[in-house]
Coordinates of C-alpha atoms and ligand atoms in Angstrom, one line a residue:
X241 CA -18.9 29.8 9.3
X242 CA -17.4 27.2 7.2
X243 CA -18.0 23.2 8.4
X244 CA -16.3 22.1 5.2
X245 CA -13.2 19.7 6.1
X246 CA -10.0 21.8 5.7
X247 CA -8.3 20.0 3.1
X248 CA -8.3 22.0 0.2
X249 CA -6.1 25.0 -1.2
X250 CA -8.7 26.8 -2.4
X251 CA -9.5 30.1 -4.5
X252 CA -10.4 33.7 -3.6
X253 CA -13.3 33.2 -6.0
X254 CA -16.8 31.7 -5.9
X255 CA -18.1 30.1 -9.3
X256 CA -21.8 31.0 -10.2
X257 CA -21.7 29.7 -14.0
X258 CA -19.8 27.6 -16.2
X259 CA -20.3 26.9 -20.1
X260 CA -17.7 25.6 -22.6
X261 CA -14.1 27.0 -22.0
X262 CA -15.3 29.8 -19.2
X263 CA -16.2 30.4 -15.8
X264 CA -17.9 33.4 -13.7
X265 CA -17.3 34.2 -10.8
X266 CA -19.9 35.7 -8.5
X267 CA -18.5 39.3 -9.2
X268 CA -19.3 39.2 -12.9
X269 CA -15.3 38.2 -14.0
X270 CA -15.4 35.9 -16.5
X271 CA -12.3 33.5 -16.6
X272 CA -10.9 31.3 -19.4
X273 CA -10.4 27.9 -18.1
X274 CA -7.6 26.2 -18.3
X275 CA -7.5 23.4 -15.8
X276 CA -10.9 21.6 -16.7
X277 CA -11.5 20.9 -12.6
X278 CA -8.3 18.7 -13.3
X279 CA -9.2 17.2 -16.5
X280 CA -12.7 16.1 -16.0
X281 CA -14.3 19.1 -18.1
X282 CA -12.3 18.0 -21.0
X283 CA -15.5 18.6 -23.5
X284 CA -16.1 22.0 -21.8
X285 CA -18.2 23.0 -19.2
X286 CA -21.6 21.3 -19.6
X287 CA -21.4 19.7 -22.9
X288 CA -24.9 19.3 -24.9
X289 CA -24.5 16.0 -25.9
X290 CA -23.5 15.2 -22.4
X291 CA -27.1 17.0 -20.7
X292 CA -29.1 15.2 -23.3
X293 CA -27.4 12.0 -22.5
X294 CA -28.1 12.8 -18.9
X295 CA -31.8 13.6 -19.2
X296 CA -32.6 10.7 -21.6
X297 CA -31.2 8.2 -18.3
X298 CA -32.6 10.5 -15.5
X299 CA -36.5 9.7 -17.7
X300 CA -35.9 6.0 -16.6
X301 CA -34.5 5.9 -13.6
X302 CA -31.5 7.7 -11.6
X303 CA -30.3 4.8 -9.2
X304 CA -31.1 1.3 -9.3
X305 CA -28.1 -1.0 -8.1
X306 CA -25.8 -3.2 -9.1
X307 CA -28.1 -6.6 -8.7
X308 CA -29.9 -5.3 -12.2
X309 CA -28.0 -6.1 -15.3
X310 CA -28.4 -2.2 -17.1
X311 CA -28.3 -1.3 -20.5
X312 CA -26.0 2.2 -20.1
X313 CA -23.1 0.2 -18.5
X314 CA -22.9 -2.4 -21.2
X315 CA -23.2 -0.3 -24.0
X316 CA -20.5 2.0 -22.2
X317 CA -18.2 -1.3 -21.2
X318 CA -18.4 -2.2 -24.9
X319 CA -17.4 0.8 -26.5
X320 CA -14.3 1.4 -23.7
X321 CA -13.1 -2.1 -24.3
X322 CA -14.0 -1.3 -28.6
X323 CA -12.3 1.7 -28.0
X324 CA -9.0 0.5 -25.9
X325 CA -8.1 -3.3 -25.3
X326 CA -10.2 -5.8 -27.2
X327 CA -11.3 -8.9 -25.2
X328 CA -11.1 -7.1 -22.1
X329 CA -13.7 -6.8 -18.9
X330 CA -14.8 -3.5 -17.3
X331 CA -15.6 -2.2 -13.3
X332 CA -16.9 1.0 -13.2
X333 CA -16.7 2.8 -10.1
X334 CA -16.9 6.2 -9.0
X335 CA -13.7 7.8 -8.3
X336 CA -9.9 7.4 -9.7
X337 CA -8.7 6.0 -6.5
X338 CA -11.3 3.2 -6.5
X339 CA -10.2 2.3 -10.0
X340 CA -6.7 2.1 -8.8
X341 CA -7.6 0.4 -6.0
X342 CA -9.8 -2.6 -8.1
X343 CA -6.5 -2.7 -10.2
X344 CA -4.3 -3.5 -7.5
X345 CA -7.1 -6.4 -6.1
X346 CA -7.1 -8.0 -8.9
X347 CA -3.1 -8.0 -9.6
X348 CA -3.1 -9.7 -6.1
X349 CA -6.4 -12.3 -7.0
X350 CA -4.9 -12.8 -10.4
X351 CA -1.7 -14.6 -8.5
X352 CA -3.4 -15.7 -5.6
X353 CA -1.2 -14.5 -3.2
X354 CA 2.2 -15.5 -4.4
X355 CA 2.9 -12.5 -5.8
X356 CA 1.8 -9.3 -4.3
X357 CA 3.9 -6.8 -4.7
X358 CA 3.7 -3.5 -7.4
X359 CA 6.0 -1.4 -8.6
X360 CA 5.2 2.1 -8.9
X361 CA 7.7 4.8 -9.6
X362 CA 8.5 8.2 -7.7
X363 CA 6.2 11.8 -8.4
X364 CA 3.5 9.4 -9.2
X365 CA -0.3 9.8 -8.0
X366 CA -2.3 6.9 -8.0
X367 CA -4.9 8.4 -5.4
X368 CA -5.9 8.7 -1.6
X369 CA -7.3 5.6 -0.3
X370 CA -4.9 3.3 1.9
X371 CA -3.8 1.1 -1.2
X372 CA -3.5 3.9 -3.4
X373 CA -1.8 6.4 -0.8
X374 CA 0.7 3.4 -0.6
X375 CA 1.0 2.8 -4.4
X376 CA 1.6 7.1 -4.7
X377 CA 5.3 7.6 -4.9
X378 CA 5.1 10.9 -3.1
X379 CA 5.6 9.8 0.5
X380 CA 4.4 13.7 1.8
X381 CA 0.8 12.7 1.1
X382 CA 1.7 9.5 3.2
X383 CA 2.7 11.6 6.3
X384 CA 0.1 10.9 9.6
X385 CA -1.9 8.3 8.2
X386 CA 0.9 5.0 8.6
X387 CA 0.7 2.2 8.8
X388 CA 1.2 2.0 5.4
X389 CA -0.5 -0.6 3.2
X390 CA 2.6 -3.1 2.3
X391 CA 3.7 -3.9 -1.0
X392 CA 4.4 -1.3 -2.8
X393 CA 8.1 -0.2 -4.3
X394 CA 8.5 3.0 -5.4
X395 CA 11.5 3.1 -8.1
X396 CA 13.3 5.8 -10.4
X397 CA 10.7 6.9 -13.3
X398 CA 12.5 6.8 -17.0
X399 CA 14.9 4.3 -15.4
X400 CA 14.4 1.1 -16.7
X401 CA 17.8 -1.5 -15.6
X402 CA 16.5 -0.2 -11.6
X403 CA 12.9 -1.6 -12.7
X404 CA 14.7 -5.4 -13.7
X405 CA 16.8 -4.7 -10.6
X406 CA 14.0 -4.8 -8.4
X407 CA 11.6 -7.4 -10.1
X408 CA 11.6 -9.9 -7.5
X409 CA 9.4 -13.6 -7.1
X410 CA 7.0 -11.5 -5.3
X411 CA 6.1 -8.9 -7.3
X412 CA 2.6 -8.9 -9.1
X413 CA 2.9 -5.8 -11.4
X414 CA 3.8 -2.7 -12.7
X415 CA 1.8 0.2 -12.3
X416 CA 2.7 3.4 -14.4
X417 CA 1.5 7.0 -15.5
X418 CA 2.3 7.3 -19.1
X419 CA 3.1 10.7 -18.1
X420 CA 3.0 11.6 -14.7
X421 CA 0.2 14.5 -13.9
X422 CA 0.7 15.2 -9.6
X423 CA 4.2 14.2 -10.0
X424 CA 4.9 17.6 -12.2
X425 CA 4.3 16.3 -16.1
X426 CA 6.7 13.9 -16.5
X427 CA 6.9 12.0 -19.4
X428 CA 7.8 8.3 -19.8
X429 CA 10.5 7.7 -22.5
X430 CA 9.6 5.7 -25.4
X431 CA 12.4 3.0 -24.3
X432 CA 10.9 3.1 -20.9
X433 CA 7.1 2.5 -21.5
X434 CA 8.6 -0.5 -24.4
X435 CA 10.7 -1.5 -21.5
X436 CA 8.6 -1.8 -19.1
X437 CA 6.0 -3.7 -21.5
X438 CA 9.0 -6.4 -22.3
X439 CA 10.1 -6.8 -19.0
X440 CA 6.3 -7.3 -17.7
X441 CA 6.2 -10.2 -20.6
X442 CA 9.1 -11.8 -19.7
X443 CA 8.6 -11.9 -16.3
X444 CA 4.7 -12.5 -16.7
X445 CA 3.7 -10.3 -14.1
X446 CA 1.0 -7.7 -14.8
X447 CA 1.4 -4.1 -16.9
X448 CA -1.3 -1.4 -15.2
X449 CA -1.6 1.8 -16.8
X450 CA -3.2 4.9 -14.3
X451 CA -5.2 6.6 -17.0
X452 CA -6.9 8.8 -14.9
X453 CA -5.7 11.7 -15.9
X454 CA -4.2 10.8 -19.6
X455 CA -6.9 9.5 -20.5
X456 CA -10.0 10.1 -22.7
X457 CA -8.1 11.7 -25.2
X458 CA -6.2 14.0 -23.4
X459 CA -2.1 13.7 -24.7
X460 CA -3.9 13.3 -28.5
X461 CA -4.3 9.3 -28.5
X462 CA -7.4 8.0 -26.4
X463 CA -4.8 6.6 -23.8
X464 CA -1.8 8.2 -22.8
X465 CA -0.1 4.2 -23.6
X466 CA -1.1 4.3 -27.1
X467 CA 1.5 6.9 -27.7
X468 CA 3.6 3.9 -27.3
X469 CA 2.5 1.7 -29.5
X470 CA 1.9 -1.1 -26.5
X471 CA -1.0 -2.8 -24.2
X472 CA -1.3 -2.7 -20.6
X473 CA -2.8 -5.2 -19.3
X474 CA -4.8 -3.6 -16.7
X475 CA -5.9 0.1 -17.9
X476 CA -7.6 2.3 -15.2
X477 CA -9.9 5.5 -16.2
X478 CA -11.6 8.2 -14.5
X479 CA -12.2 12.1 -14.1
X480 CA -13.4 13.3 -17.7
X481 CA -14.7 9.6 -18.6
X482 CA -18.2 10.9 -17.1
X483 CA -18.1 13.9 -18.9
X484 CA -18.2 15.8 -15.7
X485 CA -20.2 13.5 -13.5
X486 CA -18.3 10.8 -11.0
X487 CA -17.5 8.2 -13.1
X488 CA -14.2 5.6 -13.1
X489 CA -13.1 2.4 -14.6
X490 CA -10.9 -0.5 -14.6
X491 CA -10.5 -2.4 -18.0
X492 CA -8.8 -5.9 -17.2
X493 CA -8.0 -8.3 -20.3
X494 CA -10.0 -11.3 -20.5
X495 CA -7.2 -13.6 -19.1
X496 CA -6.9 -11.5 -16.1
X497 CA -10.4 -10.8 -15.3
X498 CA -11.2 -14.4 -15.6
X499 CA -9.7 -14.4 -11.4
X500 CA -12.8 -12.4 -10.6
X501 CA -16.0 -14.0 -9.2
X502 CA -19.2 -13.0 -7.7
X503 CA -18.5 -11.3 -4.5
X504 CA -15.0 -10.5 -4.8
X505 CA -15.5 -6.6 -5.6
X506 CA -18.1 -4.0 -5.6
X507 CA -19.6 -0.7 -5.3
X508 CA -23.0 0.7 -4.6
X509 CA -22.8 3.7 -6.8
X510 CA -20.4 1.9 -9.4
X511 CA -21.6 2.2 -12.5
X512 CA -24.5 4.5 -11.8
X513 CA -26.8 5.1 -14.8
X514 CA -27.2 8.5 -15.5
X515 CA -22.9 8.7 -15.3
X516 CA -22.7 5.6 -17.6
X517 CA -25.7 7.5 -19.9
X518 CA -23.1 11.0 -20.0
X519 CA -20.0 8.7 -20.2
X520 CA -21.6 7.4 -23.4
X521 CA -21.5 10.4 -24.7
X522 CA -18.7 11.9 -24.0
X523 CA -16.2 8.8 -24.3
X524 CA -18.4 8.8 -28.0
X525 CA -17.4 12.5 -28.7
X526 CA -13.3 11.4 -28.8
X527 CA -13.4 10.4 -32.4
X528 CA -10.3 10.5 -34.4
X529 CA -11.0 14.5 -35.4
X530 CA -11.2 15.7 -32.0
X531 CA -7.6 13.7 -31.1
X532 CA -6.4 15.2 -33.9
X533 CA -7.3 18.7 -32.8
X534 CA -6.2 18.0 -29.6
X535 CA -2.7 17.0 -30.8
X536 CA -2.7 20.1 -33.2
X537 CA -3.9 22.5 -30.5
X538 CA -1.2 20.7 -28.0
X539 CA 1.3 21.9 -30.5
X540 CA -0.3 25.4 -30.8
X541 CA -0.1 25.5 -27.0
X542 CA 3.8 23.7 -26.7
X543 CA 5.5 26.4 -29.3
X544 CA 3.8 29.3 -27.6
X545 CA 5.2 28.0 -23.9
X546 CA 8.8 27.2 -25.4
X547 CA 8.6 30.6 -26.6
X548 CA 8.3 32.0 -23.9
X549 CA 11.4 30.0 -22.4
X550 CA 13.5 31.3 -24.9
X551 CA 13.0 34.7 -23.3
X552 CA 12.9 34.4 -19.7
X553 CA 15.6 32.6 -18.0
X554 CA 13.8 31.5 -15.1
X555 CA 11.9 28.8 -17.1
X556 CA 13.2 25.8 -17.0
X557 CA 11.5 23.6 -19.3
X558 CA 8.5 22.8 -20.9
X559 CA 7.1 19.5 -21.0
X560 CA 3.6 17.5 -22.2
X561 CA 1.9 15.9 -24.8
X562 CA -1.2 16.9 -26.4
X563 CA -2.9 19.3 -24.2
X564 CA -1.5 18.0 -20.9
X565 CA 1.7 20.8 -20.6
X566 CA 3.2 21.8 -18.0
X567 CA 6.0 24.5 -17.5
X568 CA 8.9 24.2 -15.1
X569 CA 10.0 27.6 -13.4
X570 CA 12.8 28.5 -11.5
X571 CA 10.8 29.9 -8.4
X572 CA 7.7 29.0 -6.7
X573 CA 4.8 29.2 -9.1
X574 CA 1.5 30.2 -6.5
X575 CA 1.6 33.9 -7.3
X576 CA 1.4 33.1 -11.1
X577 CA -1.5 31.6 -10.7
X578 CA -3.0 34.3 -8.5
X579 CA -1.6 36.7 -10.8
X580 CA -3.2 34.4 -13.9
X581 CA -6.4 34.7 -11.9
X582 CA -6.1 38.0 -11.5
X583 CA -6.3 38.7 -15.1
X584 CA -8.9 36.3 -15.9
X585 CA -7.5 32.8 -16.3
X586 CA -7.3 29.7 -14.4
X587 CA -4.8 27.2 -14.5
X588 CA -2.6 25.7 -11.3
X589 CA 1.0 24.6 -10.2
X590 CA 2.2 21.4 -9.5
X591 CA 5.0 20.1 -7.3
X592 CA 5.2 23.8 -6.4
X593 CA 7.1 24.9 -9.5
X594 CA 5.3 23.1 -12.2
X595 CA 2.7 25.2 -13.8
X596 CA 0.0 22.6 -15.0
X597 CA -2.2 23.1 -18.0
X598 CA -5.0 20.8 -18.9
X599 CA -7.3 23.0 -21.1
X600 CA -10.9 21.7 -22.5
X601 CA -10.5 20.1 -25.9
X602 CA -12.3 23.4 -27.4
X603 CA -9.6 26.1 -26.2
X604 CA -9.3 28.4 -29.6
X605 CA -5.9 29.6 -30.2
X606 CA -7.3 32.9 -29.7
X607 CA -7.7 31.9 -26.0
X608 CA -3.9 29.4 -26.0
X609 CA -2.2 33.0 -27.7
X610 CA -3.7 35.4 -24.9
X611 CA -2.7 32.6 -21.9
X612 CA 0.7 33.3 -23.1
X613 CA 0.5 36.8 -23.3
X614 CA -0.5 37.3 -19.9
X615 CA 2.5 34.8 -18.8
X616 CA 4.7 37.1 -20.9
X617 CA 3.4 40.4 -18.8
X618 CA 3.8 38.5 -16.0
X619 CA 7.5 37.9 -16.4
X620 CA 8.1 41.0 -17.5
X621 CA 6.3 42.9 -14.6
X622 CA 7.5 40.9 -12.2
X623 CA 11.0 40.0 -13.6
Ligands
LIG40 C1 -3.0 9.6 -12.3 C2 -4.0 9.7 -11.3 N1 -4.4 8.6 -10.7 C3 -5.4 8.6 -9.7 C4 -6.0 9.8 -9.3 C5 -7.0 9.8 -8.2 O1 -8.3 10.2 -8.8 P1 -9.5 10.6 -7.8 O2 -9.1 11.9 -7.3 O3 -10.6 10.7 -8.8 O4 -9.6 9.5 -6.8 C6 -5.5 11.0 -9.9 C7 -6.1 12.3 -9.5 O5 -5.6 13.4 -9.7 C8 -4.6 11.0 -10.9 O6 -4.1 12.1 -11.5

């Protein structure tokens, strides 16, 4: 009997252990990760300096709310805001969506109710609450929950004249994955991301980057937009920033955040100590060395895949940065992940034919080299 909501596509496996790049399951099979529980395990499973981090909070206290000022948060607000846009103010929260979600409020607060509107761009992910759901430019995950929070235009991604197009007196911002993770590992162009920055200045509305899954290191820069060479205005973060605990944040430069006042937002669990205490540690274990590996392994990762293309057809493309890749087939890509599975790897498809790869940080090429071996039996096996 299972009284778990049925909402998830899950595996014909049950985990019993996880440490650094592997799983078990309950059988015995050990399993190379490659999908870091969507890029949250991005330090491996169960870090060390992320358990002691953990412990040292959990000796003080576990929960204490919100109406204490507490020590973790600052020190953790500080170092994001050190580490990403100086002069900037930080909500934590708990989840990606809620980030999202505290972005798009304070958008709206910041121009007090003349301009509302965002622009978001098609294939993007930006989470499942209403606001979010409505922000998403995938209208499938829309479908049975209308009415739809209003607002929201959903435009071309990589297309920047349809972004001026559509800028009207009512719209507040632009909200953009630097490269697009649900939507199938898109990329933004370097003329679009510089585009978008311009247009946001010339029209002074608001630039919001979804970090949530670029972030913390993972395309090789600490944020997905500093592969740009721009500032957002409004930079969201989540899923590995608490080093595998629940853990989200919205960074909002000082002249934006200055709309915010007591009572306009909050969480209970926002901000939790012993999540702030492991995303200490694990936002302070991104120093320039690992980015660098992360880039270099990225590459590692990118020639093998394009390899591969160059002898089966059926691929379409490769596409990524760092070690966010994804690989474009020609056919629906479920039964190479059961077949990946099957031989002791996990990794998962996007959009249906996107084959996603968001490895921990500490993959060895040994591990990247036999990944693509096993896609290269695959094909040929299975033609
Ligand atoms: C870019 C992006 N934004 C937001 C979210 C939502 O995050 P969460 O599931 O933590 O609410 C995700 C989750 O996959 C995401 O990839």
């Amino acid at each position: 009997m299972n009284n778990l909501l049925n909402v998830y596509n899950q595996l014909d496996m049950e985990v019993s252990k996880a440490e650094g790049n592997n799983i078990w399951d309950t059988n015995g099979n050990k399993y190379i990760d490659f999908f870091s529980g969507i890029s949250v395990t991005n330090l491996g499973h169960r870090p060390k300096e992320v358990i002691k981090a953990i412990e040292g909070a959990l000796a003080q206290y576990m929960h204490i709310s919100n109406i204490f000022p507490e020590k973790y948060q600052k020190e953790l607000a500080g170092l994001l805001v050190e580490k990403t846009m100086p002069e900037s103010k930080v909500f934590f929260s708990n989840s990606g969506a809620e980030a999202n979600e505290c972005a798009i409020k304070v958008a709206r607060k910041f121009f007090d109710g003349e301009k509302f509107k965002i622009i978001t761009f098609k294939n993007s992910f930006h989470g499942r609450t209403l606001a979010t759901l409505a922000a998403t430019g995938q209208s499938k995950f829309r479908k049975g929950f209308g009415p739809v929070v209003e607002g929201f235009d959903h435009l071309d991604f990589n297309f920047l004249a349809t972004v001026e197009e559509n800028i009207t007196p009512e719209t507040a911002a632009i909200m953009v994955e630097p490269i697009q993770g649900e939507g199938g590992i898109n990329v933004g162009t370097k003329e679009f991301m510089e585009g978008l920055r311009k247009l946001c200045d010339e029209k002074k509305i608001l630039l919001i980057s979804d970090e949530i899954q670029t972030g913390m290191g993972r395309t090789g820069k600490f944020l997905g937009i500093d592969n740009y060479g721009i500032e957002a205005d409004i930079v969201t973060l989540g899923k590995a920033l608490g080093g595998g605990l629940p853990l989200a944040a919205t960074l909002i430069k000082d002249k934006v955040a200055s709309c915010m006042e007591p009572g306009d937002h909050g969480s209970t669990f926002g901000g939790n100590p012993v999540s702030c205490a492991a995303g200490l540690a694990a936002v302070n274990a991104i120093d320039d060395d690992m980015l660098e590996n992360v880039a270099k392994k990225g590459k590692i990762f990118r020639a093998g895949l394009e390899g591969l293309t160059s002898r089966h057809e059926t691929i379409k493309e490769v596409r990524g940065k760092g070690l966010m890749l994804g690989m474009e087939l020609n056919f629906k890509g479920a039964g190479m992940v059961k077949y990946l599975q099957e031989n002791g790897f996990i990794a998962n498809c996007t959009r249906e034919r996107v084959l996603r790869f968001l490895p921990p940080f500490t993959i060895r090429k040994s591990e990247i080299d036999s990944l693509i071996d096993c896609i290269d039996k695959y094909f040929k096996e299975r033609g």
